[in-house]
Amino acid sequence: MGIYSAEHRRLMEIFQSAHHQEYSELLSSLGSFMEKEILPVSPRLDTGEASIAKPRKSLLDQGMGLIAFPEEYGGLGLPFSVYANAIELLGTADASIALSVEIHNAVAEGLLRFGSEEQRKRYLNRIIAGKALASFALTEPASGSDSGTMATTAERKGGEYVINGSKMFITNAGEADLYLVFAKTKKGPSCFLLQAPNPGLRFGGDLKKLGMRGSKTSEVIFSDCRVPEESLVGEEGKGGDYAKEILHGARIVVAALNVGIAQIAYDKSLAYAKARRAFGKPISEFQLIREKIADMKTEINAGRLLYFYASRVKELGGAYASEASQAKVFATEMSLRACDEAIQIHGGYGYTTEELHRHWRDARLLTIGEGTSEVLRMLISRRELARSQ
Ligand SMILES: Cc1cc2nc3c(=O)[nH]c(=O)nc-3n(C[C@H](O)[C@H](O)[C@H](O)COP(=O)(O)OP(=O)(O)OC[C@H]3O[C@@H](n4cnc5c(N)ncnc54)[C@H](O)[C@@H]3O)c2cc1C
C-alpha cells in the first residue's frame, strides 16, 4: 500500500492549476521518497527496532524543511499550504517522523518571525537544511495548557542569562542541536535559543508513550545553564506571545498530520473491506460497512479542507488562530474516529493487528499536544465572539 490517496493526487492537481507546476512536482518527489524510504521503516520505528535519526535526516536532506521559508535563508519560498500538504503525506508515511519534523520546522518559523537578523543568518539556514535539529521547550512538569505560570527562570548576570528549571514532554529532546526555550525573566516569559551541548543542560530518560514511539520525548533540565545574552530571541517579556504565535502555525500542520494518519487507516480499511468475505460476499457489500466508509471519507476530506483553508488564511496574512484551531480540533478528533472505525471494520483482526493499533496510538497524542481540544475550543469561541462584536 502506498501513501497517495486519490484525493491527494487531486489536491496536487488543484495546486497545479491554481498555482505552479513546481508545487505538485515537489510534492510528488517528496511523496515518492517517503513511499520508498519512510513508509517501509515505519513499523520498526514504532517497535524501537529502527532509529528515527537516519530517515528524518534523509528526509530533511530532500528539502522537507525548506518548503515555506524565504529563499534568502536557503528556503524554497513556497506557500505554507504546500508545506502542510507535504506533512499530510508524511503523516501517512510515518506519524512519529512527521511530529519530529513539524516541531523542528516550528522552531525555524519562530526564529524567522521573532529572531534577530543575526540569529536568522546564523541558525535558520542550518535548521531548515537539516544540518541542525531543533526542539521547542515550553511545557513544564507543573504547567502545560497554563504555560504562563512557568517556573523556569532566566536571570541576567553580566553578559549572560543563567537558566534554571525544567521542561517536560519535549519532542526531539536529547537529540536536538538547538532548543527554543521559554523562561521567565524580570519582565516575564521570554524566549531563548540554546545550543547543545551545554554543561548546564541535561535530559531525563526517553519517556514511554502510548504512540508516536518513533519520536523521542523527554524532560529537559537546566541547572545554572549559562547562555550568552545574544541567545535571547526578540524582546524580554514577549516570549509568551511568541510561543502562542508559533503554536498557531504548528496547529495547522498538526491538523494535516492527522489527516495523513486518518488516510492510511482508511486506505487499509477499504482494501480489507473489499477482500474480507462474510455471508457469501465481501463485507464492503454491507450497507453498514459502506456507511462507515462514506463517513470516514467525508470527514477526512473535511479535515483536509480545514487545514488547507487555515493555511490559505495564514498565507494571505489574515488572523488565523481560530481557523488553525478549528482545523486542529476537527482533524485530530476525526483521525481518532477514523482509526477506531478502521479497527471495527477489521473485526477481530483489527483488535489483534499492531499495524492498525499504531495509527490509533499515534493519533491519540494530538488532541492533547500543541493545545488540547478543550483549550482550543475556548480559543475558537473567544476569538469568534470577539469577531462578532
Ligand atoms: C508525546 C508528547 C510530546 C510533546 N511535545 C512537546 C514539545 O515538543 N514541546 C512542548 O513544549 N510540549 C510538548 N508536549 C506537551 C503538550 O503540549 C502538553 O501535554 C499539552 O499542552 C497539555 O498540557 P498538560 O499535559 O500539562 O495538560 P494540562 O494543561 O494539565 O491539562 C490537563 C487536562 O485539563 C484540561 N484543561 C486545562 N485547562 C483547562 C481549561 N481552562 N478548561 C477546560 N479544560 C482545561 C486539558 O484540556 C486536559 O484535558 C508534548 C506532550 C506529549 C505527550
PDB file of C-alpha atoms in Angstrom, residues 180-358:
ATOM      1  CA  LEU A 180      13.931  27.165  21.724  1.00  0.00           C
ATOM      2  CA  VAL A 181      13.395  27.572  25.466  1.00  0.00           C
ATOM      3  CA  PHE A 182      10.816  29.693  27.278  1.00  0.00           C
ATOM      4  CA  ALA A 183      11.854  31.009  30.698  1.00  0.00           C
ATOM      5  CA  LYS A 184      10.815  33.855  32.973  1.00  0.00           C
ATOM      6  CA  THR A 185      12.961  36.956  33.295  1.00  0.00           C
ATOM      7  CA  LYS A 186      12.113  40.024  35.417  1.00  0.00           C
ATOM      8  CA  LYS A 187       9.930  41.189  32.522  1.00  0.00           C
ATOM      9  CA  GLY A 188       8.005  37.913  32.211  1.00  0.00           C
ATOM     10  CA  PRO A 189       8.150  34.839  29.942  1.00  0.00           C
ATOM     11  CA  SER A 190      10.988  35.220  27.449  1.00  0.00           C
ATOM     12  CA  CYS A 191      12.387  33.122  24.630  1.00  0.00           C
ATOM     13  CA  PHE A 192      15.946  31.837  24.205  1.00  0.00           C
ATOM     14  CA  LEU A 193      17.781  29.798  21.623  1.00  0.00           C
ATOM     15  CA  LEU A 194      20.170  27.386  23.325  1.00  0.00           C
ATOM     16  CA  GLN A 195      22.890  25.394  21.668  1.00  0.00           C
ATOM     17  CA  ALA A 196      23.631  21.880  22.870  1.00  0.00           C
ATOM     18  CA  PRO A 197      25.781  20.642  24.415  1.00  0.00           C
ATOM     19  CA  ASN A 198      25.908  22.958  27.406  1.00  0.00           C
ATOM     20  CA  PRO A 199      27.241  21.909  30.840  1.00  0.00           C
ATOM     21  CA  GLY A 200      24.037  23.200  32.463  1.00  0.00           C
ATOM     22  CA  LEU A 201      21.728  21.243  30.155  1.00  0.00           C
ATOM     23  CA  ARG A 202      20.710  17.614  30.723  1.00  0.00           C
ATOM     24  CA  PHE A 203      17.856  15.301  29.881  1.00  0.00           C
ATOM     25  CA  GLY A 204      15.599  12.837  31.629  1.00  0.00           C
ATOM     26  CA  GLY A 205      15.264   9.413  30.038  1.00  0.00           C
ATOM     27  CA  ASP A 206      13.191   8.814  26.913  1.00  0.00           C
ATOM     28  CA  LEU A 207       9.571   8.685  28.139  1.00  0.00           C
ATOM     29  CA  LYS A 208       7.465   5.588  27.445  1.00  0.00           C
ATOM     30  CA  LYS A 209       4.494   6.579  25.319  1.00  0.00           C
ATOM     31  CA  LEU A 210       1.192   5.185  24.068  1.00  0.00           C
ATOM     32  CA  GLY A 211       2.083   6.175  20.497  1.00  0.00           C
ATOM     33  CA  MET A 212       4.446   8.307  18.424  1.00  0.00           C
ATOM     34  CA  ARG A 213       7.029   5.842  19.667  1.00  0.00           C
ATOM     35  CA  GLY A 214       9.488   6.563  16.887  1.00  0.00           C
ATOM     36  CA  SER A 215       9.964  10.105  18.212  1.00  0.00           C
ATOM     37  CA  LYS A 216      11.954  10.942  21.327  1.00  0.00           C
ATOM     38  CA  THR A 217      10.211  12.695  24.225  1.00  0.00           C
ATOM     39  CA  SER A 218      11.966  13.613  27.418  1.00  0.00           C
ATOM     40  CA  GLU A 219      12.392  16.073  30.258  1.00  0.00           C
ATOM     41  CA  VAL A 220      14.913  18.876  29.733  1.00  0.00           C
ATOM     42  CA  ILE A 221      16.674  20.070  32.885  1.00  0.00           C
ATOM     43  CA  PHE A 222      18.526  23.356  33.291  1.00  0.00           C
ATOM     44  CA  SER A 223      20.952  23.704  36.219  1.00  0.00           C
ATOM     45  CA  ASP A 224      22.706  27.050  36.159  1.00  0.00           C
ATOM     46  CA  CYS A 225      22.642  26.766  32.398  1.00  0.00           C
ATOM     47  CA  ARG A 226      24.606  29.761  31.141  1.00  0.00           C
ATOM     48  CA  VAL A 227      23.900  31.197  27.716  1.00  0.00           C
ATOM     49  CA  PRO A 228      25.266  34.370  26.111  1.00  0.00           C
ATOM     50  CA  GLU A 229      22.845  37.313  26.103  1.00  0.00           C
ATOM     51  CA  GLU A 230      22.647  37.052  22.302  1.00  0.00           C
ATOM     52  CA  SER A 231      20.614  33.881  22.913  1.00  0.00           C
ATOM     53  CA  LEU A 232      17.558  35.981  23.766  1.00  0.00           C
ATOM     54  CA  VAL A 233      15.057  35.792  20.905  1.00  0.00           C
ATOM     55  CA  GLY A 234      13.121  39.018  20.357  1.00  0.00           C
ATOM     56  CA  GLU A 235      12.337  41.078  23.439  1.00  0.00           C
ATOM     57  CA  GLU A 236      12.345  40.092  27.101  1.00  0.00           C
ATOM     58  CA  GLY A 237       8.809  39.566  28.397  1.00  0.00           C
ATOM     59  CA  LYS A 238       7.346  38.760  24.979  1.00  0.00           C
ATOM     60  CA  GLY A 239       8.105  35.035  24.991  1.00  0.00           C
ATOM     61  CA  GLY A 240       4.516  34.070  25.855  1.00  0.00           C
ATOM     62  CA  ASP A 241       3.221  35.881  22.766  1.00  0.00           C
ATOM     63  CA  TYR A 242       5.897  34.297  20.571  1.00  0.00           C
ATOM     64  CA  ALA A 243       5.027  30.816  21.844  1.00  0.00           C
ATOM     65  CA  LYS A 244       1.342  31.374  21.075  1.00  0.00           C
ATOM     66  CA  GLU A 245       2.102  32.630  17.557  1.00  0.00           C
ATOM     67  CA  ILE A 246       4.412  29.705  16.819  1.00  0.00           C
ATOM     68  CA  LEU A 247       1.752  27.270  18.047  1.00  0.00           C
ATOM     69  CA  HIS A 248      -0.984  28.802  15.874  1.00  0.00           C
ATOM     70  CA  GLY A 249       1.023  27.899  12.749  1.00  0.00           C
ATOM     71  CA  ALA A 250       2.010  24.496  14.148  1.00  0.00           C
ATOM     72  CA  ARG A 251      -1.668  23.625  14.736  1.00  0.00           C
ATOM     73  CA  ILE A 252      -2.417  23.822  11.014  1.00  0.00           C
ATOM     74  CA  VAL A 253       0.421  21.405  10.420  1.00  0.00           C
ATOM     75  CA  VAL A 254      -0.752  19.063  13.179  1.00  0.00           C
ATOM     76  CA  ALA A 255      -4.179  19.021  11.513  1.00  0.00           C
ATOM     77  CA  ALA A 256      -2.513  17.996   8.231  1.00  0.00           C
ATOM     78  CA  LEU A 257      -0.522  15.311  10.032  1.00  0.00           C
ATOM     79  CA  ASN A 258      -3.730  13.848  11.452  1.00  0.00           C
ATOM     80  CA  VAL A 259      -5.445  13.857   8.062  1.00  0.00           C
ATOM     81  CA  GLY A 260      -2.449  11.797   6.910  1.00  0.00           C
ATOM     82  CA  ILE A 261      -2.927   9.276   9.740  1.00  0.00           C
ATOM     83  CA  ALA A 262      -6.672   9.001   9.050  1.00  0.00           C
ATOM     84  CA  GLN A 263      -5.954   8.471   5.357  1.00  0.00           C
ATOM     85  CA  ILE A 264      -3.775   5.423   5.908  1.00  0.00           C
ATOM     86  CA  ALA A 265      -6.275   3.911   8.364  1.00  0.00           C
ATOM     87  CA  TYR A 266      -8.977   4.472   5.741  1.00  0.00           C
ATOM     88  CA  ASP A 267      -6.918   3.013   2.877  1.00  0.00           C
ATOM     89  CA  LYS A 268      -6.234  -0.134   4.896  1.00  0.00           C
ATOM     90  CA  SER A 269      -9.939  -0.399   5.792  1.00  0.00           C
ATOM     91  CA  LEU A 270     -11.083  -0.036   2.207  1.00  0.00           C
ATOM     92  CA  ALA A 271      -8.695  -2.748   0.991  1.00  0.00           C
ATOM     93  CA  TYR A 272      -9.759  -5.057   3.836  1.00  0.00           C
ATOM     94  CA  ALA A 273     -13.477  -4.444   3.290  1.00  0.00           C
ATOM     95  CA  LYS A 274     -13.126  -5.500  -0.340  1.00  0.00           C
ATOM     96  CA  ALA A 275     -11.097  -8.615   0.488  1.00  0.00           C
ATOM     97  CA  ARG A 276     -12.861  -9.927   3.603  1.00  0.00           C
ATOM     98  CA  ARG A 277     -15.927 -12.063   2.944  1.00  0.00           C
ATOM     99  CA  ALA A 278     -18.889 -12.809   5.199  1.00  0.00           C
ATOM    100  CA  PHE A 279     -22.303 -14.298   4.408  1.00  0.00           C
ATOM    101  CA  GLY A 280     -21.073 -15.140   0.904  1.00  0.00           C
ATOM    102  CA  LYS A 281     -19.894 -11.687  -0.138  1.00  0.00           C
ATOM    103  CA  PRO A 282     -17.224  -9.069   0.547  1.00  0.00           C
ATOM    104  CA  ILE A 283     -18.058  -7.078   3.692  1.00  0.00           C
ATOM    105  CA  SER A 284     -17.841  -3.922   1.525  1.00  0.00           C
ATOM    106  CA  GLU A 285     -21.233  -5.005   0.141  1.00  0.00           C
ATOM    107  CA  PHE A 286     -22.920  -4.486   3.516  1.00  0.00           C
ATOM    108  CA  GLN A 287     -24.666  -1.183   3.934  1.00  0.00           C
ATOM    109  CA  LEU A 288     -23.440  -0.623   7.494  1.00  0.00           C
ATOM    110  CA  ILE A 289     -19.816  -1.056   6.371  1.00  0.00           C
ATOM    111  CA  ARG A 290     -20.497   1.295   3.469  1.00  0.00           C
ATOM    112  CA  GLU A 291     -21.831   3.875   5.903  1.00  0.00           C
ATOM    113  CA  LYS A 292     -18.520   3.750   7.777  1.00  0.00           C
ATOM    114  CA  ILE A 293     -16.578   4.133   4.531  1.00  0.00           C
ATOM    115  CA  ALA A 294     -18.733   7.081   3.483  1.00  0.00           C
ATOM    116  CA  ASP A 295     -18.396   8.808   6.859  1.00  0.00           C
ATOM    117  CA  MET A 296     -14.649   8.227   7.121  1.00  0.00           C
ATOM    118  CA  LYS A 297     -14.051   9.578   3.635  1.00  0.00           C
ATOM    119  CA  THR A 298     -16.282  12.602   4.127  1.00  0.00           C
ATOM    120  CA  GLU A 299     -14.612  13.524   7.405  1.00  0.00           C
ATOM    121  CA  ILE A 300     -11.092  13.043   6.033  1.00  0.00           C
ATOM    122  CA  ASN A 301     -11.847  15.433   3.201  1.00  0.00           C
ATOM    123  CA  ALA A 302     -13.430  17.895   5.638  1.00  0.00           C
ATOM    124  CA  GLY A 303     -10.211  17.811   7.721  1.00  0.00           C
ATOM    125  CA  ARG A 304      -8.146  18.278   4.581  1.00  0.00           C
ATOM    126  CA  LEU A 305     -10.171  21.306   3.526  1.00  0.00           C
ATOM    127  CA  LEU A 306      -9.988  22.829   7.006  1.00  0.00           C
ATOM    128  CA  TYR A 307      -6.185  22.688   7.161  1.00  0.00           C
ATOM    129  CA  PHE A 308      -5.950  23.891   3.577  1.00  0.00           C
ATOM    130  CA  TYR A 309      -8.300  26.783   4.367  1.00  0.00           C
ATOM    131  CA  ALA A 310      -6.382  27.760   7.516  1.00  0.00           C
ATOM    132  CA  SER A 311      -3.122  27.604   5.517  1.00  0.00           C
ATOM    133  CA  ARG A 312      -4.535  29.916   2.876  1.00  0.00           C
ATOM    134  CA  VAL A 313      -5.756  32.405   5.510  1.00  0.00           C
ATOM    135  CA  LYS A 314      -2.238  32.370   7.009  1.00  0.00           C
ATOM    136  CA  GLU A 315      -0.629  32.819   3.580  1.00  0.00           C
ATOM    137  CA  LEU A 316      -2.858  35.781   2.824  1.00  0.00           C
ATOM    138  CA  GLY A 317      -1.749  37.481   6.051  1.00  0.00           C
ATOM    139  CA  GLY A 318      -5.065  37.377   7.917  1.00  0.00           C
ATOM    140  CA  ALA A 319      -5.620  36.445  11.575  1.00  0.00           C
ATOM    141  CA  TYR A 320      -5.711  32.649  11.502  1.00  0.00           C
ATOM    142  CA  ALA A 321      -5.567  31.484  15.146  1.00  0.00           C
ATOM    143  CA  SER A 322      -9.234  30.461  15.154  1.00  0.00           C
ATOM    144  CA  GLU A 323      -9.058  28.721  11.750  1.00  0.00           C
ATOM    145  CA  ALA A 324      -5.866  26.892  12.780  1.00  0.00           C
ATOM    146  CA  SER A 325      -7.513  25.705  15.999  1.00  0.00           C
ATOM    147  CA  GLN A 326     -10.696  24.664  14.178  1.00  0.00           C
ATOM    148  CA  ALA A 327      -8.594  22.595  11.770  1.00  0.00           C
ATOM    149  CA  LYS A 328      -6.650  21.006  14.621  1.00  0.00           C
ATOM    150  CA  VAL A 329      -9.647  20.218  16.828  1.00  0.00           C
ATOM    151  CA  PHE A 330     -11.580  18.700  13.941  1.00  0.00           C
ATOM    152  CA  ALA A 331      -8.738  16.791  12.258  1.00  0.00           C
ATOM    153  CA  THR A 332      -7.301  15.317  15.463  1.00  0.00           C
ATOM    154  CA  GLU A 333     -10.684  14.131  16.748  1.00  0.00           C
ATOM    155  CA  MET A 334     -11.653  12.954  13.250  1.00  0.00           C
ATOM    156  CA  SER A 335      -8.492  10.858  12.864  1.00  0.00           C
ATOM    157  CA  LEU A 336      -9.211   9.128  16.178  1.00  0.00           C
ATOM    158  CA  ARG A 337     -12.717   8.256  14.936  1.00  0.00           C
ATOM    159  CA  ALA A 338     -11.288   7.030  11.615  1.00  0.00           C
ATOM    160  CA  CYS A 339      -8.653   4.858  13.321  1.00  0.00           C
ATOM    161  CA  ASP A 340     -11.315   3.433  15.650  1.00  0.00           C
ATOM    162  CA  GLU A 341     -13.624   2.603  12.718  1.00  0.00           C
ATOM    163  CA  ALA A 342     -10.666   1.013  10.922  1.00  0.00           C
ATOM    164  CA  ILE A 343     -10.297  -1.383  13.876  1.00  0.00           C
ATOM    165  CA  GLN A 344     -14.054  -2.096  13.759  1.00  0.00           C
ATOM    166  CA  ILE A 345     -14.015  -2.830  10.013  1.00  0.00           C
ATOM    167  CA  HIS A 346     -11.124  -5.273  10.533  1.00  0.00           C
ATOM    168  CA  GLY A 347     -13.147  -7.116  13.229  1.00  0.00           C
ATOM    169  CA  GLY A 348     -11.056  -9.497  15.384  1.00  0.00           C
ATOM    170  CA  TYR A 349      -8.051  -8.832  13.180  1.00  0.00           C
ATOM    171  CA  GLY A 350      -8.480  -5.167  13.967  1.00  0.00           C
ATOM    172  CA  TYR A 351      -8.175  -5.873  17.659  1.00  0.00           C
ATOM    173  CA  THR A 352      -5.094  -8.057  17.177  1.00  0.00           C
ATOM    174  CA  THR A 353      -3.173  -6.233  14.438  1.00  0.00           C
ATOM    175  CA  GLU A 354      -0.451  -3.971  15.764  1.00  0.00           C
ATOM    176  CA  GLU A 355      -0.156  -2.214  12.409  1.00  0.00           C
ATOM    177  CA  LEU A 356      -3.657  -0.765  12.909  1.00  0.00           C
ATOM    178  CA  HIS A 357      -3.273  -0.027  16.595  1.00  0.00           C
ATOM    179  CA  ARG A 358      -0.249   2.091  15.782  1.00  0.00           C
TER     180      ARG A 358
END
